[in-house]
Short mmCIF file of C-alpha atoms in Angstrom, two decimals:
data_model
loop_
_atom_site.label_atom_id
_atom_site.label_comp_id
_atom_site.label_asym_id
_atom_site.label_seq_id
_atom_site.Cartn_x
_atom_site.Cartn_y
_atom_site.Cartn_z
CA UNK A 1 11.70 15.13 7.07
CA UNK A 2 12.18 15.00 3.29
CA UNK A 3 9.74 12.61 1.70
CA UNK A 4 11.07 9.59 -0.15
CA UNK A 5 9.92 8.82 -3.63
CA UNK A 6 8.98 5.31 -4.79
CA UNK A 7 8.55 4.49 -8.49
CA UNK A 8 6.85 1.20 -9.36
CA UNK A 9 6.51 -0.49 -12.75
CA UNK A 10 3.70 -3.05 -12.91
CA UNK A 11 3.87 -5.16 -16.05
CA UNK A 12 2.24 -8.44 -15.04
CA UNK A 13 -1.41 -9.38 -14.62
CA UNK A 14 -2.74 -11.96 -12.18
CA UNK A 15 -4.02 -11.58 -8.66
CA UNK A 16 -0.64 -12.24 -7.05
CA UNK A 17 1.03 -9.49 -9.07
CA UNK A 18 -1.75 -7.08 -8.14
CA UNK A 19 -1.09 -7.70 -4.45
CA UNK A 20 2.67 -7.37 -4.83
CA UNK A 21 2.25 -3.98 -6.49
CA UNK A 22 -0.47 -2.60 -4.23
CA UNK A 23 1.07 -3.82 -0.97
CA UNK A 24 4.34 -2.05 -1.66
CA UNK A 25 2.51 1.03 -2.95
CA UNK A 26 0.20 1.41 0.07
CA UNK A 27 2.97 0.59 2.55
CA UNK A 28 5.23 3.21 0.96
CA UNK A 29 2.49 5.85 0.85
CA UNK A 30 1.67 5.10 4.50
CA UNK A 31 5.32 5.74 5.29
CA UNK A 32 4.88 9.25 3.85
CA UNK A 33 6.55 8.42 0.52
CA UNK A 34 5.42 9.90 -2.77
CA UNK A 35 4.41 6.92 -4.93
CA UNK A 36 3.69 6.44 -8.63
CA UNK A 37 2.82 3.20 -10.43
CA UNK A 38 3.21 2.79 -14.18
CA UNK A 39 0.78 0.08 -15.35
CA UNK A 40 1.83 -1.52 -18.62
CA UNK A 41 0.95 -4.65 -20.63
CA UNK A 42 -0.99 -7.29 -18.61
CA UNK A 43 -0.89 -5.12 -15.48
CA UNK A 44 -3.54 -2.84 -16.97
CA UNK A 45 -6.00 -5.48 -15.73
CA UNK A 46 -5.22 -4.34 -12.16
CA UNK A 47 -6.79 -0.91 -12.73
CA UNK A 48 -9.54 -2.18 -15.04
CA UNK A 49 -13.12 -1.72 -13.83
CA UNK A 50 -13.56 -5.49 -14.28
CA UNK A 51 -10.40 -6.32 -12.32
CA UNK A 52 -12.26 -8.75 -10.07
CA UNK A 53 -13.09 -10.94 -13.08
CA UNK A 54 -9.82 -10.40 -14.94
CA UNK A 55 -7.38 -11.10 -12.12
CA UNK A 56 -6.98 -14.75 -11.22
CA UNK A 57 -4.33 -16.67 -9.36
CA UNK A 58 -3.29 -18.71 -12.36
CA UNK A 59 -2.47 -22.41 -12.61
CA UNK A 60 -0.58 -23.87 -9.68
CA UNK A 61 -1.28 -20.90 -7.40
CA UNK A 62 -4.85 -21.72 -6.40
CA UNK A 63 -3.77 -22.56 -2.87
CA UNK A 64 -3.14 -18.87 -2.21
CA UNK A 65 -6.87 -18.10 -2.31
CA UNK A 66 -7.56 -19.86 0.97
CA UNK A 67 -4.52 -18.29 2.61
CA UNK A 68 -5.57 -14.80 1.54
CA UNK A 69 -8.92 -15.34 3.24
CA UNK A 70 -7.28 -16.71 6.38
CA UNK A 71 -4.81 -13.81 6.59
CA UNK A 72 -7.70 -11.35 6.20
CA UNK A 73 -6.11 -9.66 3.17
CA UNK A 74 -8.34 -6.93 1.69
CA UNK A 75 -9.74 -7.29 -1.83
CA UNK A 76 -8.01 -5.61 -4.78
CA UNK A 77 -10.74 -2.96 -5.10
CA UNK A 78 -10.22 -2.04 -1.43
CA UNK A 79 -6.45 -1.90 -1.93
CA UNK A 80 -6.90 0.40 -4.94
CA UNK A 81 -9.25 2.63 -2.98
CA UNK A 82 -6.69 2.86 -0.16
CA UNK A 83 -3.89 3.60 -2.62
CA UNK A 84 -5.92 6.45 -4.11
CA UNK A 85 -6.80 7.84 -0.67
CA UNK A 86 -3.11 7.79 0.22
CA UNK A 87 -2.28 9.79 -2.89
CA UNK A 88 -0.65 7.06 -4.99
CA UNK A 89 -0.35 8.26 -8.58
CA UNK A 90 -1.48 5.68 -11.14
CA UNK A 91 -0.38 5.97 -14.74
CA UNK A 92 -1.77 3.72 -17.50
CA UNK A 93 0.51 3.04 -20.45
CA UNK A 94 -0.86 4.73 -23.58
CA UNK A 95 1.02 2.41 -25.92
CA UNK A 96 -0.46 -0.77 -24.38
CA UNK A 97 -3.91 0.83 -24.52
CA UNK A 98 -3.47 1.54 -28.23
CA UNK A 99 -2.26 -2.02 -28.88
CA UNK A 100 -5.08 -3.69 -26.93
CA UNK A 101 -7.85 -1.25 -27.80
CA UNK A 102 -8.39 -0.23 -24.17
CA UNK A 103 -9.71 3.23 -23.36
CA UNK A 104 -9.39 5.42 -20.27
CA UNK A 105 -13.08 4.84 -19.51
CA UNK A 106 -12.32 1.15 -18.89
CA UNK A 107 -10.17 2.06 -15.90
CA UNK A 108 -11.12 3.09 -12.39
CA UNK A 109 -11.40 6.81 -11.63
CA UNK A 110 -8.22 8.65 -10.82
CA UNK A 111 -6.00 6.85 -13.33
CA UNK A 112 -4.03 9.10 -15.65
CA UNK A 113 -2.80 8.04 -19.06
CA UNK A 114 0.76 8.62 -20.12
CA UNK A 115 3.79 7.36 -21.94
CA UNK A 116 7.14 6.10 -20.72
CA UNK A 117 8.47 9.61 -20.19
CA UNK A 118 5.55 10.50 -17.92
CA UNK A 119 6.75 7.73 -15.63
CA UNK A 120 10.45 8.44 -16.12
CA UNK A 121 9.97 12.09 -15.25
CA UNK A 122 8.79 10.90 -11.83
CA UNK A 123 11.26 8.00 -11.60
CA UNK A 124 14.42 10.03 -12.31
CA UNK A 125 14.12 11.52 -8.84
CA UNK A 126 13.03 8.31 -7.11
CA UNK A 127 14.80 6.84 -4.09
CA UNK A 128 13.40 3.37 -4.76
CA UNK A 129 12.36 1.79 -8.06
CA UNK A 130 10.73 -1.62 -8.21
CA UNK A 131 9.32 -3.69 -11.05
CA UNK A 132 6.67 -6.36 -10.84
CA UNK B 1 0.26 5.15 29.28
CA UNK B 2 -2.63 7.30 28.08
CA UNK B 3 -3.30 7.49 24.38
CA UNK B 4 -5.22 10.17 22.50
CA UNK B 5 -6.25 7.62 19.90
CA UNK B 6 -6.62 3.84 19.93
CA UNK B 7 -6.39 2.01 16.59
CA UNK B 8 -7.39 -1.63 16.29
CA UNK B 9 -5.45 -3.46 13.58
CA UNK B 10 -5.77 -6.89 15.13
CA UNK B 11 -6.27 -9.77 12.70
CA UNK B 12 -4.97 -7.71 9.78
CA UNK B 13 -1.93 -8.61 7.74
CA UNK B 14 0.69 -6.41 6.10
CA UNK B 15 0.40 -3.67 4.95
CA UNK B 16 -2.85 -2.89 6.80
CA UNK B 17 -1.41 -2.13 10.26
CA UNK B 18 0.88 0.48 8.70
CA UNK B 19 -1.91 1.92 6.55
CA UNK B 20 -4.09 2.21 9.67
CA UNK B 21 -1.22 3.79 11.59
CA UNK B 22 -0.78 6.42 8.87
CA UNK B 23 -4.50 7.19 8.81
CA UNK B 24 -4.64 7.39 12.59
CA UNK B 25 -1.63 9.69 12.78
CA UNK B 26 -3.17 12.04 10.22
CA UNK B 27 -5.99 12.77 12.69
CA UNK B 28 -3.65 13.70 15.57
CA UNK B 29 -1.81 16.88 16.50
CA UNK B 30 1.93 17.01 17.06
CA UNK B 31 2.83 15.57 20.49
CA UNK B 32 -0.32 13.45 20.79
CA UNK B 33 -0.09 9.70 21.29
CA UNK B 34 -1.60 6.84 19.29
CA UNK B 35 -1.89 3.33 20.65
CA UNK B 36 -2.17 0.75 17.89
CA UNK B 37 -2.86 -2.95 18.44
CA UNK B 38 -1.82 -5.68 15.99
CA UNK B 39 -1.50 -9.43 15.86
CA UNK B 40 0.76 -9.40 12.80
CA UNK B 41 4.23 -10.57 13.89
CA UNK B 42 5.84 -8.69 11.01
CA UNK B 43 4.48 -5.43 12.39
CA UNK B 44 7.11 -5.44 15.17
CA UNK B 45 9.89 -4.80 12.67
CA UNK B 46 7.64 -2.77 10.38
CA UNK B 47 6.94 -0.19 13.07
CA UNK B 48 10.64 0.31 13.72
CA UNK B 49 11.07 1.16 10.03
CA UNK B 50 7.90 3.21 9.93
CA UNK B 51 8.90 5.55 12.79
CA UNK B 52 12.41 5.85 11.34
CA UNK B 53 10.99 7.03 8.02
CA UNK B 54 8.13 9.16 9.31
CA UNK B 55 9.97 10.78 12.21
CA UNK B 56 7.33 9.83 14.81
CA UNK B 57 8.56 8.50 18.14
CA UNK B 58 7.95 4.90 19.19
CA UNK B 59 7.55 5.28 22.95
CA UNK B 60 6.81 1.73 23.93
CA UNK B 61 6.00 -1.72 22.53
CA UNK B 62 4.16 -4.28 24.65
CA UNK B 63 3.23 -7.86 23.92
CA UNK B 64 0.35 -9.58 25.62
CA UNK B 65 -0.94 -12.97 24.51
CA UNK B 66 -0.04 -12.49 20.85
CA UNK B 67 -1.30 -8.89 20.76
CA UNK B 68 1.30 -6.20 20.14
CA UNK B 69 0.67 -2.67 21.41
CA UNK B 70 2.61 0.20 19.90
CA UNK B 71 2.60 3.63 21.55
CA UNK B 72 3.62 6.27 19.05
CA UNK B 73 4.02 10.00 19.64
CA UNK B 74 3.35 12.21 16.65
CA UNK B 75 6.30 14.34 15.53
#
């Protein structure tokens, strides 16, 4: 069976965005799809080594925290680990890094740095493209 | 029905049952059977989509007291 290809753009920070991105990514990879995520602007916090401190629910969304615990949802670092194990390709946006002064060393292992075309090269042949 | 592998995904929410199913399947040979247990109601529809996309065969689905059992044969 020909594998599907899923291209994801993550451009928002926050804990809820991180889950939206990583849930779709791990579900797709578990369904034998080839998955790449392009992390740009605030979403770079998701792959930052200090993600746990940087990602919060944000005002008005605090009630999710209790629900996440009740639903036994894994932590973001576990989700990232799973995504990596499943072969999800993670691309950090070079331009955002230049603008914010972030370096590759600030991100978790396995992240590659690239520009828009690095992502587009993958996305041109994608069956599904989603943006968060 | 005898299973070659039993995977416990009870108490886990989406997408964990599917992630566990994928990992379990990767350890099996073609023709072998995995039995996976969940309590996630969404997993009933999710497994239909998962077998459709992966080509594995969903042999049987049972429900018992809120626990769903999926028997899947590896393609």
